[in-house]
């Protein structure tokens, strides 16, 4: 039985749909979870989909993924720009990591241009709104096959 793809979401993503919809779109996180589940099923995979506003919890889930997941899709949100602890946890994985963003941080404020997650990710999908997640799940399924 194939292990699930962990789709992990960082701070403020619980507010999707009402938070700056001109930047992040109108889909809620529950909508995005449904998209991820459907896309994973097409590839014969399942997902474990989670969101937290707490850096330590996100790190704990990444550590859990070491043994429980076949790949990680992560939208670290603001922690991508700040968290070396998250980077270190991701470095301890020997499964593929795909970084995912709704917006294109490289086209926004300069403090969003760098993410620590990019140091370890196999690849990055950004700028396509909710579709970024579908593409990231598809990439994770291919990389972990
Ligand atoms: C984000 C981009 C980050 O810069 C920001 O802090 C977020 C969301 C995105 O999905 O576009 O919270 O990760």
Short mmCIF file of C-alpha atoms and ligand atoms in Angstrom, two decimals:
data_model
loop_
_atom_site.label_atom_id
_atom_site.label_comp_id
_atom_site.label_asym_id
_atom_site.label_seq_id
_atom_site.Cartn_x
_atom_site.Cartn_y
_atom_site.Cartn_z
CA UNK A 1 0.00 0.00 0.00
CA UNK A 2 1.48 3.32 -1.09
CA UNK A 3 1.99 5.89 1.63
CA UNK A 4 0.05 9.18 1.34
CA UNK A 5 1.37 12.46 0.04
CA UNK A 6 1.49 14.92 2.93
CA UNK A 7 0.10 18.32 1.86
CA UNK A 8 1.16 20.73 4.59
CA UNK A 9 0.03 24.32 4.92
CA UNK A 10 1.50 27.10 7.03
CA UNK A 11 0.15 30.19 8.76
CA UNK A 12 -2.91 32.17 7.64
CA UNK A 13 -3.85 29.70 4.93
CA UNK A 14 -6.90 28.78 7.03
CA UNK A 15 -8.21 32.20 5.95
CA UNK A 16 -8.14 31.44 2.23
CA UNK A 17 -11.28 32.68 0.50
CA UNK A 18 -11.48 35.81 2.65
CA UNK A 19 -7.79 36.76 2.98
CA UNK A 20 -6.65 39.13 0.20
CA UNK A 21 -8.70 37.27 -2.45
CA UNK A 22 -7.23 39.45 -5.20
CA UNK A 23 -3.86 37.82 -4.43
CA UNK A 24 -4.80 34.37 -3.15
CA UNK A 25 -8.10 33.71 -4.91
CA UNK A 26 -11.58 32.86 -3.67
CA UNK A 27 -11.08 29.12 -3.08
CA UNK A 28 -11.14 28.08 0.55
CA UNK A 29 -8.62 25.66 2.01
CA UNK A 30 -11.39 23.03 2.07
CA UNK A 31 -11.90 23.58 -1.68
CA UNK A 32 -8.17 23.12 -2.22
CA UNK A 33 -8.15 19.96 -0.11
CA UNK A 34 -10.84 18.54 -2.40
CA UNK A 35 -8.79 19.43 -5.50
CA UNK A 36 -5.71 17.75 -4.01
CA UNK A 37 -7.65 14.61 -3.08
CA UNK A 38 -9.12 14.31 -6.58
CA UNK A 39 -5.79 14.92 -8.30
CA UNK A 40 -4.03 12.40 -6.05
CA UNK A 41 -6.73 9.78 -6.71
CA UNK A 42 -6.14 10.14 -10.48
CA UNK A 43 -2.52 9.17 -9.81
CA UNK A 44 -3.50 6.28 -7.52
CA UNK A 45 -2.44 8.19 -4.40
CA UNK A 46 -4.02 9.55 -1.24
CA UNK A 47 -3.26 12.75 0.64
CA UNK A 48 -3.01 13.77 4.25
CA UNK A 49 -3.97 17.45 4.20
CA UNK A 50 -3.20 19.74 7.15
CA UNK A 51 -2.85 23.41 8.09
CA UNK A 52 -1.33 25.09 11.13
CA UNK A 53 -0.52 28.57 12.36
CA UNK A 54 2.29 27.19 14.55
CA UNK A 55 5.86 26.75 13.33
CA UNK A 56 6.64 23.89 15.73
CA UNK A 57 3.55 21.94 14.67
CA UNK A 58 4.53 22.28 11.02
CA UNK A 59 8.02 20.99 11.88
CA UNK A 60 6.52 18.05 13.82
CA UNK A 61 4.41 17.10 10.80
CA UNK A 62 7.46 17.26 8.52
CA UNK A 63 9.27 14.94 10.93
CA UNK A 64 6.26 12.60 10.92
CA UNK A 65 6.41 12.53 7.12
CA UNK A 66 9.85 10.86 7.33
CA UNK A 67 8.18 7.54 8.04
CA UNK A 68 4.51 8.09 7.12
CA UNK A 69 4.55 9.80 3.69
CA UNK A 70 5.80 9.04 0.19
CA UNK A 71 6.29 12.76 -0.58
CA UNK A 72 5.59 16.19 0.88
CA UNK A 73 3.84 19.11 -0.82
CA UNK A 74 4.31 22.17 1.33
CA UNK A 75 2.96 25.69 1.17
CA UNK A 76 4.99 27.07 4.07
CA UNK A 77 3.39 30.51 3.67
CA UNK A 78 5.37 33.11 5.65
CA UNK A 79 7.49 30.44 7.41
CA UNK A 80 9.09 29.68 4.06
CA UNK A 81 10.73 33.09 4.21
CA UNK A 82 11.82 32.88 7.85
CA UNK A 83 12.17 29.37 9.27
CA UNK A 84 15.56 27.65 9.37
CA UNK A 85 13.95 25.13 11.74
CA UNK A 86 11.56 24.14 8.97
CA UNK A 87 14.46 23.91 6.52
CA UNK A 88 16.37 21.62 8.89
CA UNK A 89 13.34 19.34 9.30
CA UNK A 90 12.90 19.15 5.52
CA UNK A 91 16.61 18.36 5.13
CA UNK A 92 16.10 15.27 7.29
CA UNK A 93 13.63 13.80 4.77
CA UNK A 94 14.67 11.34 2.12
CA UNK A 95 11.40 11.63 0.19
CA UNK A 96 10.60 14.26 -2.48
CA UNK A 97 9.52 17.73 -1.37
CA UNK A 98 7.50 20.00 -3.68
CA UNK A 99 7.13 23.65 -2.68
CA UNK A 100 3.81 25.26 -3.53
CA UNK A 101 2.48 28.83 -3.46
CA UNK A 102 -0.81 30.27 -4.65
CA UNK A 103 0.79 33.58 -5.63
CA UNK A 104 4.17 34.08 -7.28
CA UNK A 105 6.34 35.33 -4.40
CA UNK A 106 9.18 36.19 -6.80
CA UNK A 107 6.96 38.82 -8.40
CA UNK A 108 5.98 40.40 -5.08
CA UNK A 109 7.77 42.30 -2.27
CA UNK A 110 11.51 41.62 -2.04
CA UNK A 111 11.14 39.93 1.40
CA UNK A 112 9.15 37.17 -0.34
CA UNK A 113 11.79 36.50 -2.99
CA UNK A 114 13.79 34.04 -0.90
CA UNK A 115 12.36 30.88 0.66
CA UNK A 116 14.38 28.40 2.73
CA UNK A 117 12.14 25.60 1.46
CA UNK A 118 13.52 26.12 -2.05
CA UNK A 119 16.94 24.98 -0.77
CA UNK A 120 15.63 21.43 -0.42
CA UNK A 121 12.58 21.22 -2.71
CA UNK A 122 12.76 19.09 -5.84
CA UNK A 123 10.77 21.87 -7.50
CA UNK A 124 8.46 24.80 -6.97
CA UNK A 125 4.95 25.49 -8.30
CA UNK A 126 3.77 29.05 -7.75
CA UNK A 127 1.50 31.67 -9.19
CA UNK A 128 -1.40 29.54 -10.40
CA UNK A 129 -3.74 29.93 -7.44
CA UNK A 130 -5.44 26.71 -6.34
CA UNK A 131 -4.10 25.06 -9.51
CA UNK A 132 -0.59 25.31 -8.02
CA UNK A 133 -1.64 22.66 -5.49
CA UNK A 134 -2.97 20.31 -8.17
CA UNK A 135 0.25 20.63 -10.16
CA UNK A 136 2.33 20.14 -7.02
CA UNK A 137 0.41 16.98 -6.04
CA UNK A 138 0.84 15.65 -9.58
CA UNK A 139 4.60 16.33 -9.40
CA UNK A 140 4.83 14.66 -5.98
CA UNK A 141 3.00 11.58 -7.30
CA UNK A 142 5.38 11.30 -10.25
CA UNK A 143 8.50 11.87 -8.14
CA UNK A 144 7.49 9.27 -5.55
CA UNK A 145 6.27 6.58 -7.97
C1 LIG B 1 2.10 32.24 -0.01
C2 LIG B 1 3.10 33.36 -0.30
C3 LIG B 1 3.79 33.82 0.97
O1 LIG B 1 4.70 34.88 0.68
C4 LIG B 1 2.77 34.34 1.96
O2 LIG B 1 3.41 34.66 3.18
C5 LIG B 1 1.63 33.42 2.18
C6 LIG B 1 1.09 32.66 1.05
C7 LIG B 1 1.31 31.82 -1.27
O3 LIG B 1 0.73 30.74 -1.25
O4 LIG B 1 1.25 32.56 -2.24
O5 LIG B 1 1.07 33.34 3.27
O6 LIG B 1 2.81 31.11 0.46
#
